[in-house]
Amino acid sequence: KRIDVNGNGQTLYYAQDENEIIGLNKAESSKLSITFKDGKVFKIAFLSSPEGVLNPILKLTGQDRKLNGFEWREQARPLTYKDVFRK
């Protein structure tokens, strides 16, 4: 499965070196593609004008751990994969 994002795609994920978390990678791109394998993110391709920063885990602030402009809307969230992958 794959999700293509056109316009203001943001990612936030913990970077690892072997089994140790080394930092939090925060990146955005005007166009990106996310590929899933076995129900997990397998690959993220930043296709247009990517910008990002890897912040060391010990220097993270509360804002570093959030996507810009993100609002948690419990009533609008998808409950199954079919809510995300509509044909």
PDB file of N, CA and C in Angstrom:
ATOM      1  N   LYS A   1       0.842  -1.181   0.000  1.00  0.00           N
ATOM      2  CA  LYS A   1       0.000   0.000   0.000  1.00  0.00           C
ATOM      3  C   LYS A   1       0.883   1.237   0.000  1.00  0.00           C
ATOM      4  N   ARG A   2       0.325   2.308  -0.548  1.00  0.00           N
ATOM      5  CA  ARG A   2       1.077   3.551  -0.634  1.00  0.00           C
ATOM      6  C   ARG A   2       0.129   4.736  -0.478  1.00  0.00           C
ATOM      7  N   ILE A   3       0.610   5.759   0.194  1.00  0.00           N
ATOM      8  CA  ILE A   3      -0.117   7.019   0.305  1.00  0.00           C
ATOM      9  C   ILE A   3       0.741   8.099  -0.341  1.00  0.00           C
ATOM     10  N   ASP A   4       0.144   8.853  -1.256  1.00  0.00           N
ATOM     11  CA  ASP A   4       0.815   9.993  -1.871  1.00  0.00           C
ATOM     12  C   ASP A   4       0.243  11.268  -1.275  1.00  0.00           C
ATOM     13  N   VAL A   5       1.109  12.157  -0.847  1.00  0.00           N
ATOM     14  CA  VAL A   5       0.695  13.417  -0.228  1.00  0.00           C
ATOM     15  C   VAL A   5       1.114  14.555  -1.150  1.00  0.00           C
ATOM     16  N   ASN A   6       0.146  15.366  -1.539  1.00  0.00           N
ATOM     17  CA  ASN A   6       0.414  16.528  -2.382  1.00  0.00           C
ATOM     18  C   ASN A   6       0.054  17.782  -1.608  1.00  0.00           C
ATOM     19  N   GLY A   7       1.053  18.519  -1.182  1.00  0.00           N
ATOM     20  CA  GLY A   7       0.820  19.767  -0.466  1.00  0.00           C
ATOM     21  C   GLY A   7       1.049  19.651   1.023  1.00  0.00           C
ATOM     22  N   ASN A   8       2.139  20.222   1.500  1.00  0.00           N
ATOM     23  CA  ASN A   8       2.441  20.338   2.928  1.00  0.00           C
ATOM     24  C   ASN A   8       2.457  19.011   3.680  1.00  0.00           C
ATOM     25  N   GLY A   9       3.175  18.034   3.178  1.00  0.00           N
ATOM     26  CA  GLY A   9       3.338  16.770   3.894  1.00  0.00           C
ATOM     27  C   GLY A   9       4.405  16.894   4.967  1.00  0.00           C
ATOM     28  N   GLN A  10       4.094  16.432   6.173  1.00  0.00           N
ATOM     29  CA  GLN A  10       5.040  16.496   7.285  1.00  0.00           C
ATOM     30  C   GLN A  10       5.242  15.104   7.869  1.00  0.00           C
ATOM     31  N   THR A  11       6.454  14.821   8.282  1.00  0.00           N
ATOM     32  CA  THR A  11       6.745  13.550   8.946  1.00  0.00           C
ATOM     33  C   THR A  11       7.488  13.819  10.247  1.00  0.00           C
ATOM     34  N   LEU A  12       7.317  12.899  11.157  1.00  0.00           N
ATOM     35  CA  LEU A  12       7.958  12.976  12.461  1.00  0.00           C
ATOM     36  C   LEU A  12       8.257  11.540  12.870  1.00  0.00           C
ATOM     37  N   TYR A  13       9.527  11.192  12.986  1.00  0.00           N
ATOM     38  CA  TYR A  13       9.844   9.822  13.385  1.00  0.00           C
ATOM     39  C   TYR A  13      11.175   9.767  14.126  1.00  0.00           C
ATOM     40  N   TYR A  14      11.268   8.761  14.964  1.00  0.00           N
ATOM     41  CA  TYR A  14      12.478   8.556  15.758  1.00  0.00           C
ATOM     42  C   TYR A  14      13.509   7.804  14.928  1.00  0.00           C
ATOM     43  N   ALA A  15      14.688   8.392  14.793  1.00  0.00           N
ATOM     44  CA  ALA A  15      15.781   7.770  14.051  1.00  0.00           C
ATOM     45  C   ALA A  15      16.534   6.818  14.974  1.00  0.00           C
ATOM     46  N   GLN A  16      16.934   5.676  14.401  1.00  0.00           N
ATOM     47  CA  GLN A  16      17.643   4.665  15.186  1.00  0.00           C
ATOM     48  C   GLN A  16      18.995   4.354  14.564  1.00  0.00           C
ATOM     49  N   ASP A  17      19.932   4.006  15.416  1.00  0.00           N
ATOM     50  CA  ASP A  17      21.218   3.466  15.009  1.00  0.00           C
ATOM     51  C   ASP A  17      21.316   2.113  15.688  1.00  0.00           C
ATOM     52  N   GLU A  18      21.164   1.058  14.881  1.00  0.00           N
ATOM     53  CA  GLU A  18      21.015  -0.295  15.401  1.00  0.00           C
ATOM     54  C   GLU A  18      19.746  -0.318  16.249  1.00  0.00           C
ATOM     55  N   ASN A  19      19.796  -0.604  17.537  1.00  0.00           N
ATOM     56  CA  ASN A  19      18.587  -0.653  18.367  1.00  0.00           C
ATOM     57  C   ASN A  19      18.442   0.555  19.287  1.00  0.00           C
ATOM     58  N   GLU A  20      19.264   1.567  19.084  1.00  0.00           N
ATOM     59  CA  GLU A  20      19.246   2.744  19.955  1.00  0.00           C
ATOM     60  C   GLU A  20      18.629   3.940  19.230  1.00  0.00           C
ATOM     61  N   ILE A  21      17.672   4.613  19.887  1.00  0.00           N
ATOM     62  CA  ILE A  21      17.085   5.824  19.326  1.00  0.00           C
ATOM     63  C   ILE A  21      18.086   6.958  19.506  1.00  0.00           C
ATOM     64  N   ILE A  22      18.432   7.624  18.394  1.00  0.00           N
ATOM     65  CA  ILE A  22      19.453   8.669  18.447  1.00  0.00           C
ATOM     66  C   ILE A  22      18.881  10.077  18.304  1.00  0.00           C
ATOM     67  N   GLY A  23      17.645  10.182  17.827  1.00  0.00           N
ATOM     68  CA  GLY A  23      17.073  11.510  17.663  1.00  0.00           C
ATOM     69  C   GLY A  23      15.693  11.455  17.043  1.00  0.00           C
ATOM     70  N   LEU A  24      15.117  12.628  16.870  1.00  0.00           N
ATOM     71  CA  LEU A  24      13.797  12.762  16.273  1.00  0.00           C
ATOM     72  C   LEU A  24      13.947  13.535  14.973  1.00  0.00           C
ATOM     73  N   ASN A  25      13.567  12.906  13.872  1.00  0.00           N
ATOM     74  CA  ASN A  25      13.657  13.523  12.563  1.00  0.00           C
ATOM     75  C   ASN A  25      12.327  14.183  12.236  1.00  0.00           C
ATOM     76  N   LYS A  26      12.371  15.475  11.969  1.00  0.00           N
ATOM     77  CA  LYS A  26      11.175  16.241  11.620  1.00  0.00           C
ATOM     78  C   LYS A  26      11.418  16.807  10.228  1.00  0.00           C
ATOM     79  N   ALA A  27      10.556  16.426   9.275  1.00  0.00           N
ATOM     80  CA  ALA A  27      10.771  16.844   7.892  1.00  0.00           C
ATOM     81  C   ALA A  27       9.450  17.203   7.233  1.00  0.00           C
ATOM     82  N   GLU A  28       9.549  18.014   6.178  1.00  0.00           N
ATOM     83  CA  GLU A  28       8.360  18.340   5.403  1.00  0.00           C
ATOM     84  C   GLU A  28       8.741  18.499   3.942  1.00  0.00           C
ATOM     85  N   SER A  29       7.742  18.296   3.097  1.00  0.00           N
ATOM     86  CA  SER A  29       7.927  18.397   1.662  1.00  0.00           C
ATOM     87  C   SER A  29       6.583  18.733   1.038  1.00  0.00           C
ATOM     88  N   SER A  30       6.614  19.438  -0.083  1.00  0.00           N
ATOM     89  CA  SER A  30       5.355  19.773  -0.742  1.00  0.00           C
ATOM     90  C   SER A  30       4.752  18.557  -1.445  1.00  0.00           C
ATOM     91  N   LYS A  31       5.546  17.504  -1.592  1.00  0.00           N
ATOM     92  CA  LYS A  31       5.045  16.259  -2.191  1.00  0.00           C
ATOM     93  C   LYS A  31       5.854  15.098  -1.629  1.00  0.00           C
ATOM     94  N   LEU A  32       5.160  14.081  -1.105  1.00  0.00           N
ATOM     95  CA  LEU A  32       5.863  12.903  -0.606  1.00  0.00           C
ATOM     96  C   LEU A  32       5.031  11.642  -0.814  1.00  0.00           C
ATOM     97  N   SER A  33       5.702  10.517  -0.723  1.00  0.00           N
ATOM     98  CA  SER A  33       5.064   9.219  -0.906  1.00  0.00           C
ATOM     99  C   SER A  33       5.482   8.308   0.248  1.00  0.00           C
ATOM    100  N   ILE A  34       4.496   7.667   0.880  1.00  0.00           N
ATOM    101  CA  ILE A  34       4.756   6.777   2.012  1.00  0.00           C
ATOM    102  C   ILE A  34       4.350   5.369   1.607  1.00  0.00           C
ATOM    103  N   THR A  35       5.288   4.435   1.681  1.00  0.00           N
ATOM    104  CA  THR A  35       5.038   3.039   1.331  1.00  0.00           C
ATOM    105  C   THR A  35       4.978   2.209   2.607  1.00  0.00           C
ATOM    106  N   PHE A  36       3.988   1.314   2.671  1.00  0.00           N
ATOM    107  CA  PHE A  36       3.791   0.447   3.833  1.00  0.00           C
ATOM    108  C   PHE A  36       4.127  -0.996   3.463  1.00  0.00           C
ATOM    109  N   LYS A  37       4.683  -1.719   4.421  1.00  0.00           N
ATOM    110  CA  LYS A  37       4.982  -3.140   4.250  1.00  0.00           C
ATOM    111  C   LYS A  37       4.634  -3.833   5.560  1.00  0.00           C
ATOM    112  N   ASP A  38       3.840  -4.868   5.491  1.00  0.00           N
ATOM    113  CA  ASP A  38       3.403  -5.604   6.685  1.00  0.00           C
ATOM    114  C   ASP A  38       2.743  -4.682   7.710  1.00  0.00           C
ATOM    115  N   GLY A  39       1.985  -3.697   7.217  1.00  0.00           N
ATOM    116  CA  GLY A  39       1.234  -2.811   8.095  1.00  0.00           C
ATOM    117  C   GLY A  39       2.040  -1.710   8.765  1.00  0.00           C
ATOM    118  N   LYS A  40       3.310  -1.553   8.369  1.00  0.00           N
ATOM    119  CA  LYS A  40       4.169  -0.531   8.972  1.00  0.00           C
ATOM    120  C   LYS A  40       4.791   0.333   7.881  1.00  0.00           C
ATOM    121  N   VAL A  41       5.187   1.549   8.265  1.00  0.00           N
ATOM    122  CA  VAL A  41       5.875   2.414   7.312  1.00  0.00           C
ATOM    123  C   VAL A  41       7.180   1.739   6.910  1.00  0.00           C
ATOM    124  N   PHE A  42       7.368   1.568   5.608  1.00  0.00           N
ATOM    125  CA  PHE A  42       8.559   0.917   5.078  1.00  0.00           C
ATOM    126  C   PHE A  42       9.521   1.943   4.475  1.00  0.00           C
ATOM    127  N   LYS A  43       8.944   2.935   3.774  1.00  0.00           N
ATOM    128  CA  LYS A  43       9.781   3.906   3.079  1.00  0.00           C
ATOM    129  C   LYS A  43       9.020   5.220   2.943  1.00  0.00           C
ATOM    130  N   ILE A  44       9.725   6.323   3.110  1.00  0.00           N
ATOM    131  CA  ILE A  44       9.168   7.649   2.867  1.00  0.00           C
ATOM    132  C   ILE A  44      10.055   8.326   1.830  1.00  0.00           C
ATOM    133  N   ALA A  45       9.447   8.752   0.729  1.00  0.00           N
ATOM    134  CA  ALA A  45      10.184   9.455  -0.320  1.00  0.00           C
ATOM    135  C   ALA A  45       9.719  10.906  -0.360  1.00  0.00           C
ATOM    136  N   PHE A  46      10.645  11.830  -0.134  1.00  0.00           N
ATOM    137  CA  PHE A  46      10.359  13.257  -0.209  1.00  0.00           C
ATOM    138  C   PHE A  46      10.629  13.682  -1.651  1.00  0.00           C
ATOM    139  N   LEU A  47       9.576  14.022  -2.386  1.00  0.00           N
ATOM    140  CA  LEU A  47       9.684  14.188  -3.827  1.00  0.00           C
ATOM    141  C   LEU A  47       9.892  15.623  -4.295  1.00  0.00           C
ATOM    142  N   SER A  48       9.628  16.607  -3.462  1.00  0.00           N
ATOM    143  CA  SER A  48       9.740  17.989  -3.911  1.00  0.00           C
ATOM    144  C   SER A  48      10.146  18.910  -2.757  1.00  0.00           C
ATOM    145  N   SER A  49      11.263  19.573  -2.903  1.00  0.00           N
ATOM    146  CA  SER A  49      11.755  20.587  -1.957  1.00  0.00           C
ATOM    147  C   SER A  49      11.703  20.152  -0.496  1.00  0.00           C
ATOM    148  N   PRO A  50      12.330  19.025  -0.153  1.00  0.00           N
ATOM    149  CA  PRO A  50      12.283  18.585   1.248  1.00  0.00           C
ATOM    150  C   PRO A  50      13.151  19.452   2.159  1.00  0.00           C
ATOM    151  N   GLU A  51      12.676  19.633   3.376  1.00  0.00           N
ATOM    152  CA  GLU A  51      13.440  20.300   4.427  1.00  0.00           C
ATOM    153  C   GLU A  51      13.263  19.492   5.698  1.00  0.00           C
ATOM    154  N   GLY A  52      14.343  19.305   6.440  1.00  0.00           N
ATOM    155  CA  GLY A  52      14.221  18.531   7.664  1.00  0.00           C
ATOM    156  C   GLY A  52      15.381  18.754   8.604  1.00  0.00           C
ATOM    157  N   VAL A  53      15.173  18.285   9.829  1.00  0.00           N
ATOM    158  CA  VAL A  53      16.213  18.407  10.847  1.00  0.00           C
ATOM    159  C   VAL A  53      16.136  17.185  11.767  1.00  0.00           C
ATOM    160  N   LEU A  54      17.298  16.686  12.152  1.00  0.00           N
ATOM    161  CA  LEU A  54      17.383  15.587  13.111  1.00  0.00           C
ATOM    162  C   LEU A  54      17.838  16.183  14.437  1.00  0.00           C
ATOM    163  N   ASN A  55      16.935  16.198  15.413  1.00  0.00           N
ATOM    164  CA  ASN A  55      17.244  16.737  16.737  1.00  0.00           C
ATOM    165  C   ASN A  55      17.709  15.614  17.661  1.00  0.00           C
ATOM    166  N   PRO A  56      18.842  15.801  18.352  1.00  0.00           N
ATOM    167  CA  PRO A  56      19.309  14.784  19.300  1.00  0.00           C
ATOM    168  C   PRO A  56      18.251  14.512  20.368  1.00  0.00           C
ATOM    169  N   ILE A  57      18.097  13.270  20.742  1.00  0.00           N
ATOM    170  CA  ILE A  57      17.040  12.844  21.660  1.00  0.00           C
ATOM    171  C   ILE A  57      17.115  13.574  23.001  1.00  0.00           C
ATOM    172  N   LEU A  58      18.299  13.872  23.488  1.00  0.00           N
ATOM    173  CA  LEU A  58      18.440  14.516  24.794  1.00  0.00           C
ATOM    174  C   LEU A  58      18.165  16.017  24.764  1.00  0.00           C
ATOM    175  N   LYS A  59      18.035  16.592  23.568  1.00  0.00           N
ATOM    176  CA  LYS A  59      17.804  18.035  23.457  1.00  0.00           C
ATOM    177  C   LYS A  59      16.405  18.376  22.940  1.00  0.00           C
ATOM    178  N   LEU A  60      15.501  17.409  22.933  1.00  0.00           N
ATOM    179  CA  LEU A  60      14.158  17.642  22.401  1.00  0.00           C
ATOM    180  C   LEU A  60      13.327  18.518  23.327  1.00  0.00           C
ATOM    181  N   THR A  61      12.555  19.405  22.711  1.00  0.00           N
ATOM    182  CA  THR A  61      11.581  20.203  23.456  1.00  0.00           C
ATOM    183  C   THR A  61      10.194  19.627  23.176  1.00  0.00           C
ATOM    184  N   GLY A  62       9.199  20.092  23.900  1.00  0.00           N
ATOM    185  CA  GLY A  62       7.832  19.638  23.662  1.00  0.00           C
ATOM    186  C   GLY A  62       7.376  19.937  22.247  1.00  0.00           C
ATOM    187  N   GLN A  63       7.749  21.105  21.724  1.00  0.00           N
ATOM    188  CA  GLN A  63       7.342  21.486  20.369  1.00  0.00           C
ATOM    189  C   GLN A  63       8.022  20.618  19.315  1.00  0.00           C
ATOM    190  N   ASP A  64       9.238  20.149  19.578  1.00  0.00           N
ATOM    191  CA  ASP A  64       9.935  19.274  18.636  1.00  0.00           C
ATOM    192  C   ASP A  64       9.156  17.986  18.390  1.00  0.00           C
ATOM    193  N   ARG A  65       8.365  17.570  19.359  1.00  0.00           N
ATOM    194  CA  ARG A  65       7.650  16.295  19.288  1.00  0.00           C
ATOM    195  C   ARG A  65       6.273  16.410  18.634  1.00  0.00           C
ATOM    196  N   LYS A  66       5.957  17.581  18.065  1.00  0.00           N
ATOM    197  CA  LYS A  66       4.639  17.800  17.460  1.00  0.00           C
ATOM    198  C   LYS A  66       4.782  18.270  16.021  1.00  0.00           C
ATOM    199  N   LEU A  67       3.806  17.885  15.186  1.00  0.00           N
ATOM    200  CA  LEU A  67       3.749  18.400  13.828  1.00  0.00           C
ATOM    201  C   LEU A  67       3.180  19.812  13.863  1.00  0.00           C
ATOM    202  N   ASN A  68       3.700  20.677  13.011  1.00  0.00           N
ATOM    203  CA  ASN A  68       3.215  22.055  12.951  1.00  0.00           C
ATOM    204  C   ASN A  68       1.735  22.081  12.580  1.00  0.00           C
ATOM    205  N   GLY A  69       0.926  22.756  13.390  1.00  0.00           N
ATOM    206  CA  GLY A  69      -0.498  22.905  13.100  1.00  0.00           C
ATOM    207  C   GLY A  69      -1.352  21.682  13.359  1.00  0.00           C
ATOM    208  N   PHE A  70      -0.795  20.628  13.950  1.00  0.00           N
ATOM    209  CA  PHE A  70      -1.558  19.398  14.180  1.00  0.00           C
ATOM    210  C   PHE A  70      -2.602  19.597  15.268  1.00  0.00           C
ATOM    211  N   GLU A  71      -3.818  19.114  14.989  1.00  0.00           N
ATOM    212  CA  GLU A  71      -4.904  19.103  15.969  1.00  0.00           C
ATOM    213  C   GLU A  71      -5.447  17.681  16.058  1.00  0.00           C
ATOM    214  N   TRP A  72      -5.518  17.135  17.256  1.00  0.00           N
ATOM    215  CA  TRP A  72      -6.082  15.801  17.450  1.00  0.00           C
ATOM    216  C   TRP A  72      -7.598  15.918  17.447  1.00  0.00           C
ATOM    217  N   ARG A  73      -8.252  15.333  16.415  1.00  0.00           N
ATOM    218  CA  ARG A  73      -9.712  15.383  16.302  1.00  0.00           C
ATOM    219  C   ARG A  73     -10.238  13.959  16.425  1.00  0.00           C
ATOM    220  N   GLU A  74     -10.520  13.553  17.629  1.00  0.00           N
ATOM    221  CA  GLU A  74     -10.933  12.183  17.946  1.00  0.00           C
ATOM    222  C   GLU A  74     -12.107  11.720  17.087  1.00  0.00           C
ATOM    223  N   GLN A  75     -13.102  12.571  16.886  1.00  0.00           N
ATOM    224  CA  GLN A  75     -14.300  12.176  16.139  1.00  0.00           C
ATOM    225  C   GLN A  75     -14.026  11.962  14.652  1.00  0.00           C
ATOM    226  N   ALA A  76     -12.967  12.566  14.109  1.00  0.00           N
ATOM    227  CA  ALA A  76     -12.684  12.488  12.676  1.00  0.00           C
ATOM    228  C   ALA A  76     -11.627  11.445  12.323  1.00  0.00           C
ATOM    229  N   ARG A  77     -11.031  10.814  13.319  1.00  0.00           N
ATOM    230  CA  ARG A  77      -9.922   9.902  13.015  1.00  0.00           C
ATOM    231  C   ARG A  77     -10.420   8.616  12.356  1.00  0.00           C
ATOM    232  N   PRO A  78      -9.623   8.022  11.458  1.00  0.00           N
ATOM    233  CA  PRO A  78      -9.996   6.745  10.845  1.00  0.00           C
ATOM    234  C   PRO A  78      -9.934   5.622  11.880  1.00  0.00           C
ATOM    235  N   LEU A  79     -10.883   4.702  11.784  1.00  0.00           N
ATOM    236  CA  LEU A  79     -10.937   3.586  12.731  1.00  0.00           C
ATOM    237  C   LEU A  79     -10.407   2.286  12.138  1.00  0.00           C
ATOM    238  N   THR A  80     -10.433   2.165  10.818  1.00  0.00           N
ATOM    239  CA  THR A  80      -9.914   0.973  10.151  1.00  0.00           C
ATOM    240  C   THR A  80      -9.077   1.401   8.952  1.00  0.00           C
ATOM    241  N   TYR A  81      -8.325   0.474   8.391  1.00  0.00           N
ATOM    242  CA  TYR A  81      -7.524   0.798   7.217  1.00  0.00           C
ATOM    243  C   TYR A  81      -8.413   1.183   6.041  1.00  0.00           C
ATOM    244  N   LYS A  82      -9.645   0.681   6.000  1.00  0.00           N
ATOM    245  CA  LYS A  82     -10.562   1.022   4.909  1.00  0.00           C
ATOM    246  C   LYS A  82     -10.953   2.497   4.953  1.00  0.00           C
ATOM    247  N   ASP A  83     -10.899   3.104   6.122  1.00  0.00           N
ATOM    248  CA  ASP A  83     -11.174   4.538   6.231  1.00  0.00           C
ATOM    249  C   ASP A  83     -10.058   5.367   5.593  1.00  0.00           C
ATOM    250  N   VAL A  84      -8.866   4.803   5.506  1.00  0.00           N
ATOM    251  CA  VAL A  84      -7.722   5.501   4.926  1.00  0.00           C
ATOM    252  C   VAL A  84      -7.554   5.141   3.458  1.00  0.00           C
ATOM    253  N   PHE A  85      -7.661   3.857   3.138  1.00  0.00           N
ATOM    254  CA  PHE A  85      -7.434   3.368   1.781  1.00  0.00           C
ATOM    255  C   PHE A  85      -8.759   3.107   1.080  1.00  0.00           C
ATOM    256  N   ARG A  86      -9.449   4.162   0.712  1.00  0.00           N
ATOM    257  CA  ARG A  86     -10.719   4.020  -0.010  1.00  0.00           C
ATOM    258  C   ARG A  86     -10.430   3.844  -1.489  1.00  0.00           C
ATOM    259  N   LYS A  87     -11.232   3.015  -2.137  1.00  0.00           N
ATOM    260  CA  LYS A  87     -11.049   2.796  -3.585  1.00  0.00           C
ATOM    261  C   LYS A  87     -11.933   3.715  -4.378  1.00  0.00           C
TER     262      LYS A  87
END
